[in-house]
C-alpha atoms as one frame of an Amber mdcrd trajectory, in Angstrom:
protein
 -13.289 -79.417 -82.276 -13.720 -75.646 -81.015 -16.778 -74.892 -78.577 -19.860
 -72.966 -80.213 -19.482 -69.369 -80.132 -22.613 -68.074 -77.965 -23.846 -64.642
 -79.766 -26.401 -62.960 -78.037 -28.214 -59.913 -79.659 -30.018 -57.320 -77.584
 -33.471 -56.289 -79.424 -36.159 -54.276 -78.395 -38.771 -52.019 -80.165 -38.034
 -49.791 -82.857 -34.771 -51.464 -83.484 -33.260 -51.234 -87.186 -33.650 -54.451
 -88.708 -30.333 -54.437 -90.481 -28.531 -53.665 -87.549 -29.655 -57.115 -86.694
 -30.196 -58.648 -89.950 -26.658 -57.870 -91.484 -24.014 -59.189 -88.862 -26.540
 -62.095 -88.415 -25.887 -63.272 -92.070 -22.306 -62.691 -91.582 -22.165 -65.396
 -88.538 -24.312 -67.723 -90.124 -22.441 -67.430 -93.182 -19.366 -68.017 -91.454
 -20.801 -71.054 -89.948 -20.974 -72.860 -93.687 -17.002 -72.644 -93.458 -16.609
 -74.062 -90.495 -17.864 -72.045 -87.923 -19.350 -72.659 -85.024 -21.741 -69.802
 -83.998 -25.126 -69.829 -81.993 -27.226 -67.106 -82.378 -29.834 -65.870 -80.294
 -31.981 -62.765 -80.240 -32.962 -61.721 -76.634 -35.095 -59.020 -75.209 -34.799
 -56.961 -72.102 -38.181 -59.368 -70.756 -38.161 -62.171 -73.200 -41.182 -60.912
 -74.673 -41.304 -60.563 -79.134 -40.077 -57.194 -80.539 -41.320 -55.037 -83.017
 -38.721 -53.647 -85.366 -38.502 -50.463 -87.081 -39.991 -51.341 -90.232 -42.970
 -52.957 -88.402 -42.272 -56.122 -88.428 -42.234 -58.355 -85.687 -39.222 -59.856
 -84.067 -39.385 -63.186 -82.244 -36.737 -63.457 -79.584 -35.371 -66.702 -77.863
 -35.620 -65.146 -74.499 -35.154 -62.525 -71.908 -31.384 -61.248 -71.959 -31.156
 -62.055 -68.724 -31.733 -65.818 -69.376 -28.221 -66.122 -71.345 -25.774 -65.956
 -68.999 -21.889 -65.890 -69.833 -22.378 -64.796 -73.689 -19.406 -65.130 -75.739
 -19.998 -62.250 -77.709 -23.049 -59.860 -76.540 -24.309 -57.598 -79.437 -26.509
 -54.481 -79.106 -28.113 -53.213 -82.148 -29.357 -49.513 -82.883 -32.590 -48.081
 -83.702 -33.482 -44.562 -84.992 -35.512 -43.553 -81.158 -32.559 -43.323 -78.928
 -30.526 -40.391 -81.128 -33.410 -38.291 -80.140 -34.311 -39.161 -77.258 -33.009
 -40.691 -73.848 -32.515 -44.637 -73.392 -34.722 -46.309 -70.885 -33.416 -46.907
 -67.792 -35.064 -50.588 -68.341 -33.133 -50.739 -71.517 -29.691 -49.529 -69.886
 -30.357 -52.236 -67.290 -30.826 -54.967 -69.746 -27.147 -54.315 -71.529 -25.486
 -53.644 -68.005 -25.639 -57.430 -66.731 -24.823 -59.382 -69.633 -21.831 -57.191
 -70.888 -19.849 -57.918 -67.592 -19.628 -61.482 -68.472 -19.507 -61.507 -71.892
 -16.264 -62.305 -73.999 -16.875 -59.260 -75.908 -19.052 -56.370 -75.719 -20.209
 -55.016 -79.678 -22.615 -52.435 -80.557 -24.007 -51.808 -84.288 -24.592 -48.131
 -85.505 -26.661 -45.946 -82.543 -26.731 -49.594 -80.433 -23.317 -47.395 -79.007
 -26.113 -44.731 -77.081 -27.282 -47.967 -75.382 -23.520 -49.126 -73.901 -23.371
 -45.737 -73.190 -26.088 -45.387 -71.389 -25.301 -48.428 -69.622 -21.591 -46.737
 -68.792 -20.289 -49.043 -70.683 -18.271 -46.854 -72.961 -16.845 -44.227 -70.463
 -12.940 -44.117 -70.989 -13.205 -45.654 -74.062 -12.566 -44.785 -77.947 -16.119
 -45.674 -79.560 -17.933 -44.735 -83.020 -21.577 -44.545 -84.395 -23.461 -43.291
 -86.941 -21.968 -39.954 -87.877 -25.125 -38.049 -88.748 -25.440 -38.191 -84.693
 -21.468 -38.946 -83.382 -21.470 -35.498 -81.601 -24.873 -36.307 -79.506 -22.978
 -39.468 -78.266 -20.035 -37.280 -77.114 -22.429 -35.181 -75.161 -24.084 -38.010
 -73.430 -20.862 -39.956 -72.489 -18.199 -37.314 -71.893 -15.593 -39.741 -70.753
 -15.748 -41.445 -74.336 -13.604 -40.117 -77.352 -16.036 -40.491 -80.056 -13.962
 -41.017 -83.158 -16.785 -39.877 -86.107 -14.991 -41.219 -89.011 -14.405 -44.807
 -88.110 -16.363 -47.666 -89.753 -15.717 -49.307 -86.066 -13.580 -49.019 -83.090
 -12.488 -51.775 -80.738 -11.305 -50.714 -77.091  -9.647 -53.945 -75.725 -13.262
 -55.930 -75.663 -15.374 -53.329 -76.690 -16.388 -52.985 -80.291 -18.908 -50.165
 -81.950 -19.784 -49.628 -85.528 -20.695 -47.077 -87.429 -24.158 -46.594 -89.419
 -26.051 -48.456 -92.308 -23.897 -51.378 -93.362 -20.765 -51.182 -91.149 -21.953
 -53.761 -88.896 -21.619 -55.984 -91.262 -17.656 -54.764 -91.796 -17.213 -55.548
 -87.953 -19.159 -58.497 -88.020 -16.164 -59.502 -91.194 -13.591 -58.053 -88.459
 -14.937 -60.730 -85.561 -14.919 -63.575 -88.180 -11.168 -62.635 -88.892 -10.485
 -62.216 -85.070 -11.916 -65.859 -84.248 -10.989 -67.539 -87.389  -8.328 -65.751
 -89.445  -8.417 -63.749 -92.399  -9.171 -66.927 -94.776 -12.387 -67.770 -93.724
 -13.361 -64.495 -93.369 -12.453 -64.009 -97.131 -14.599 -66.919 -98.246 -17.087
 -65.473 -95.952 -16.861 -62.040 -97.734 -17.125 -63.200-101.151 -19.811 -65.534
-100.202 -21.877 -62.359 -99.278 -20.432 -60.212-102.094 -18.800 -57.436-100.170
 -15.239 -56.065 -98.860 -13.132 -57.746 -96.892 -11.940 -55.325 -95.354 -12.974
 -51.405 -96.306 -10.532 -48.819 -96.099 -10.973 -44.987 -95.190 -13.036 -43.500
 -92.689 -16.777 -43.199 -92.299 -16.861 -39.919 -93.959 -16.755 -41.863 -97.299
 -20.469 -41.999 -96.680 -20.858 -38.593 -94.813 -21.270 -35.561 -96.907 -20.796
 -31.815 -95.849 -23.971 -30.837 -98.411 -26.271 -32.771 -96.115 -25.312 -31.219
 -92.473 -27.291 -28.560 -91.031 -27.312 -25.443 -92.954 -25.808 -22.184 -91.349
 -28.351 -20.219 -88.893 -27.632 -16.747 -90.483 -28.225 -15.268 -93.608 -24.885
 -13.936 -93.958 -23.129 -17.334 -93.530 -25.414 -19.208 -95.898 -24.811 -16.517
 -98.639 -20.987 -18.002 -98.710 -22.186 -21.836 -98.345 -24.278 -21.296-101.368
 -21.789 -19.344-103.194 -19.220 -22.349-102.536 -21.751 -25.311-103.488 -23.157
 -23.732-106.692 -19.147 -23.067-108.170 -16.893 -25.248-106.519 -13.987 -24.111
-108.839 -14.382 -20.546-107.720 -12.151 -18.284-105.845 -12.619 -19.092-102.135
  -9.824 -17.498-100.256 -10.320 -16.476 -97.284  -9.866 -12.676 -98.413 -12.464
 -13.331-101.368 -14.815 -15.200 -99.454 -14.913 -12.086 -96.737 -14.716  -9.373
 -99.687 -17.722 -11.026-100.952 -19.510 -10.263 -97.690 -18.098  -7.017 -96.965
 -16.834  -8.531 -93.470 -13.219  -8.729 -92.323 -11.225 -12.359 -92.734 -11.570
 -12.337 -88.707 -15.109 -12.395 -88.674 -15.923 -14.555 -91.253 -13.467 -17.068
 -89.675 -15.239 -16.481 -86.303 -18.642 -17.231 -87.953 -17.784 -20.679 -89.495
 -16.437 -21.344 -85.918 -19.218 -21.062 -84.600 -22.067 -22.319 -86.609 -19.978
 -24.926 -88.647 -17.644 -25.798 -86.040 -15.269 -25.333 -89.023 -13.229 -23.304
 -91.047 -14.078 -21.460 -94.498 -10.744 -23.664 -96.057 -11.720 -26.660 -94.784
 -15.424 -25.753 -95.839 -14.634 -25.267 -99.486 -12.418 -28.522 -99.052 -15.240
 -30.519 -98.005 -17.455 -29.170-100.874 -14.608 -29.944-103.589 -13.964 -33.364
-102.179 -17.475 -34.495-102.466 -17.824 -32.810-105.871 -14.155 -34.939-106.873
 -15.641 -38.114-105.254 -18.948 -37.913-107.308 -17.279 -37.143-110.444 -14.880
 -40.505-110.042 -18.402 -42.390-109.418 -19.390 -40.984-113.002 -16.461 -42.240
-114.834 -14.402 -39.334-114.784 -10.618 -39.704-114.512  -8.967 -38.393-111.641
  -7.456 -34.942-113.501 -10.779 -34.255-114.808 -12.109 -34.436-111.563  -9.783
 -32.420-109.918 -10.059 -29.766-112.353 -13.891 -29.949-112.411 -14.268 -29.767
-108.556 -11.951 -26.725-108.202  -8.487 -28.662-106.936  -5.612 -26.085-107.443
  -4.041 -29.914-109.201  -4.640 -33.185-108.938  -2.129 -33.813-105.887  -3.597
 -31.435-103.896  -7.098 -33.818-104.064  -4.992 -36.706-103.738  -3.512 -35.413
-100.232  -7.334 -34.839 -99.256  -8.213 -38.500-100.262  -5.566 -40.025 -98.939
  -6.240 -37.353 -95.365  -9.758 -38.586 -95.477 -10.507 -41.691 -96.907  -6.375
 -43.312 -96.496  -7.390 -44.372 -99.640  -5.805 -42.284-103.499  -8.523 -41.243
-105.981  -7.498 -44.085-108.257  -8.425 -46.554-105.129 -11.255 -45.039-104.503
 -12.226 -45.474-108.033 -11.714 -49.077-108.144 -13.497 -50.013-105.101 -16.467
 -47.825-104.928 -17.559 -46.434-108.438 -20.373 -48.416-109.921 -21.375 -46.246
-113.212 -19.157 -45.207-116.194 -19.417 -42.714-118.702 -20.228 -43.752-122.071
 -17.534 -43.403-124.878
């Protein structure tokens, strides 16, 4: 019989609950098919947490108290996105992830390891409303925004909401193999294994708007008529400004440019028109594709996934008749 697998998660206050909650339930899932793995939620002192929705947290102990951790976990919280991590926090990561098996962070947990210089050199991912704030804090790390996780030889991160519990699936299927990570999955009702990036869930209409006037005139023009003409030379006749400049100003407030701008817009117009019940030509047409395998090639660039795929595994409505 195997040893138990010692899982230690790093809590503190204002940490997200389902960053703790969600892999959790995919361990002790795992544990009614024949795994074998002890939890334990551990503080920087050893002292009970509260969480971000206010509710209290009772740890097992101080982090410090678990020594040689199989797997040590650090989950995120909405605080340290906007502002810096403790120093007392940093410390608490630093010790136990030398020994540990395997270091994992879930969602913004990854500004903690970072903190902690535990990520510089490595490939890591978080949530990718705030990706680009980790790559300024940790300069040495290629942030990759559109993974659902990463793993760097031990070191695993996550991105936001729910995709610790698609890395938590991942550990299973490293420890156990892909069976009992199945039974595991459909135990809980969710993928095995999701394809595509993490800008499935990301959306171009919810970033920060443009600072000037000029530039938002085009970003509205775009998001109220996908299907419009938005070459390059109409988007810049509409503004009375030459191709250069308009291409210099989505450089520099989008960090884009105006092609893959309108792209963006279409493919999130396409992708909610498959979650209606639309078929795939319709939504091509609809969103403003030149044809239905020029959407496919952005699908399959963003998601790795076709429309049709897509369809199957994450519409939920259909269109009546």
């Amino acid at each position: 019989m195997s040893a138990p697998h010692r899982i230690g998660i790093l809590v503190y206050d204002g940490v997200t609950l389902l960053d703790v909650a969600g892999p959790a339930e995919v361990f002790k899932e795992a544990n009614r098919f024949g795994a074998d793995y002890r939890i334990a939620l551990l503080s920087p002192t050893g002292a009970d947490v509260t969480s971000n929705l206010g509710f209290r947290v009772a740890v097992d102990g101080a982090v410090s108290a678990q020594p040689g951790l199989d797997t040590f976990m650090v989950a995120g919280s909405d605080l340290y996105p906007r502002t810096r991590v403790p120093g007392d926090l940093a410390d608490a990561a630093r010790t136990p992830a030398a020994a540990a098996g395997r270091v994992v962070s879930v969602c913004t947990g990854a500004f903690v390891l970072a903190a902690a210089g535990l990520l510089d050199g490595k490939r890591a991912t978080t949530h990718w409303k705030v990706a680009h704030e980790l790559a300024l804090r940790c300069p040495t790390c290629h942030v990759e925004p559109d993974a659902i996780y990463v793993r760097d030889g031990t070191t695993y991160t996550s991105a936001g909401v729910t995709a610790g519990i698609d890395l938590a699936l991942a550990l299973v299927e490293e420890d156990h193999g892909p069976d009992l990570a199945r039974d595991v999955a459909r135990s809980l009702v969710v993928y095995m294994q999701r394809a595509g990036g993490q800008s499935q869930f990301s959306a171009p209409l919810q970033g920060p708007p443009p600072r000037s006037a000029t530039l938002r005139t085009i970003t509205d023009l775009v998001t109220a008529n996908p299907r419009g003409d938005h070459s390059l030379g109409a988007l810049a006749k509409h503004l009375n400004v030459s191709t250069r400049q308009l291409t210099r100003l989505f450089h520099d407030e989008l960090s884009t440019t105006p092609a893959r701008y309108v792209e963006g817009i279409r493919f999130d117009m396409a992708r909610a028109l498959l979650d209606q019940g639309h078929t795939a030509t319709q939504a091509a047409s609809l969103a403003g594709f030149p044809s239905y395998e020029s959407m496919r090639r952005v699908f399959a660039r963003k998601l790795s996934i076709s429309p049709a795929a897509y369809q199957r595994r994450f519409s939920t409505t259909r269109r009546a008749g």
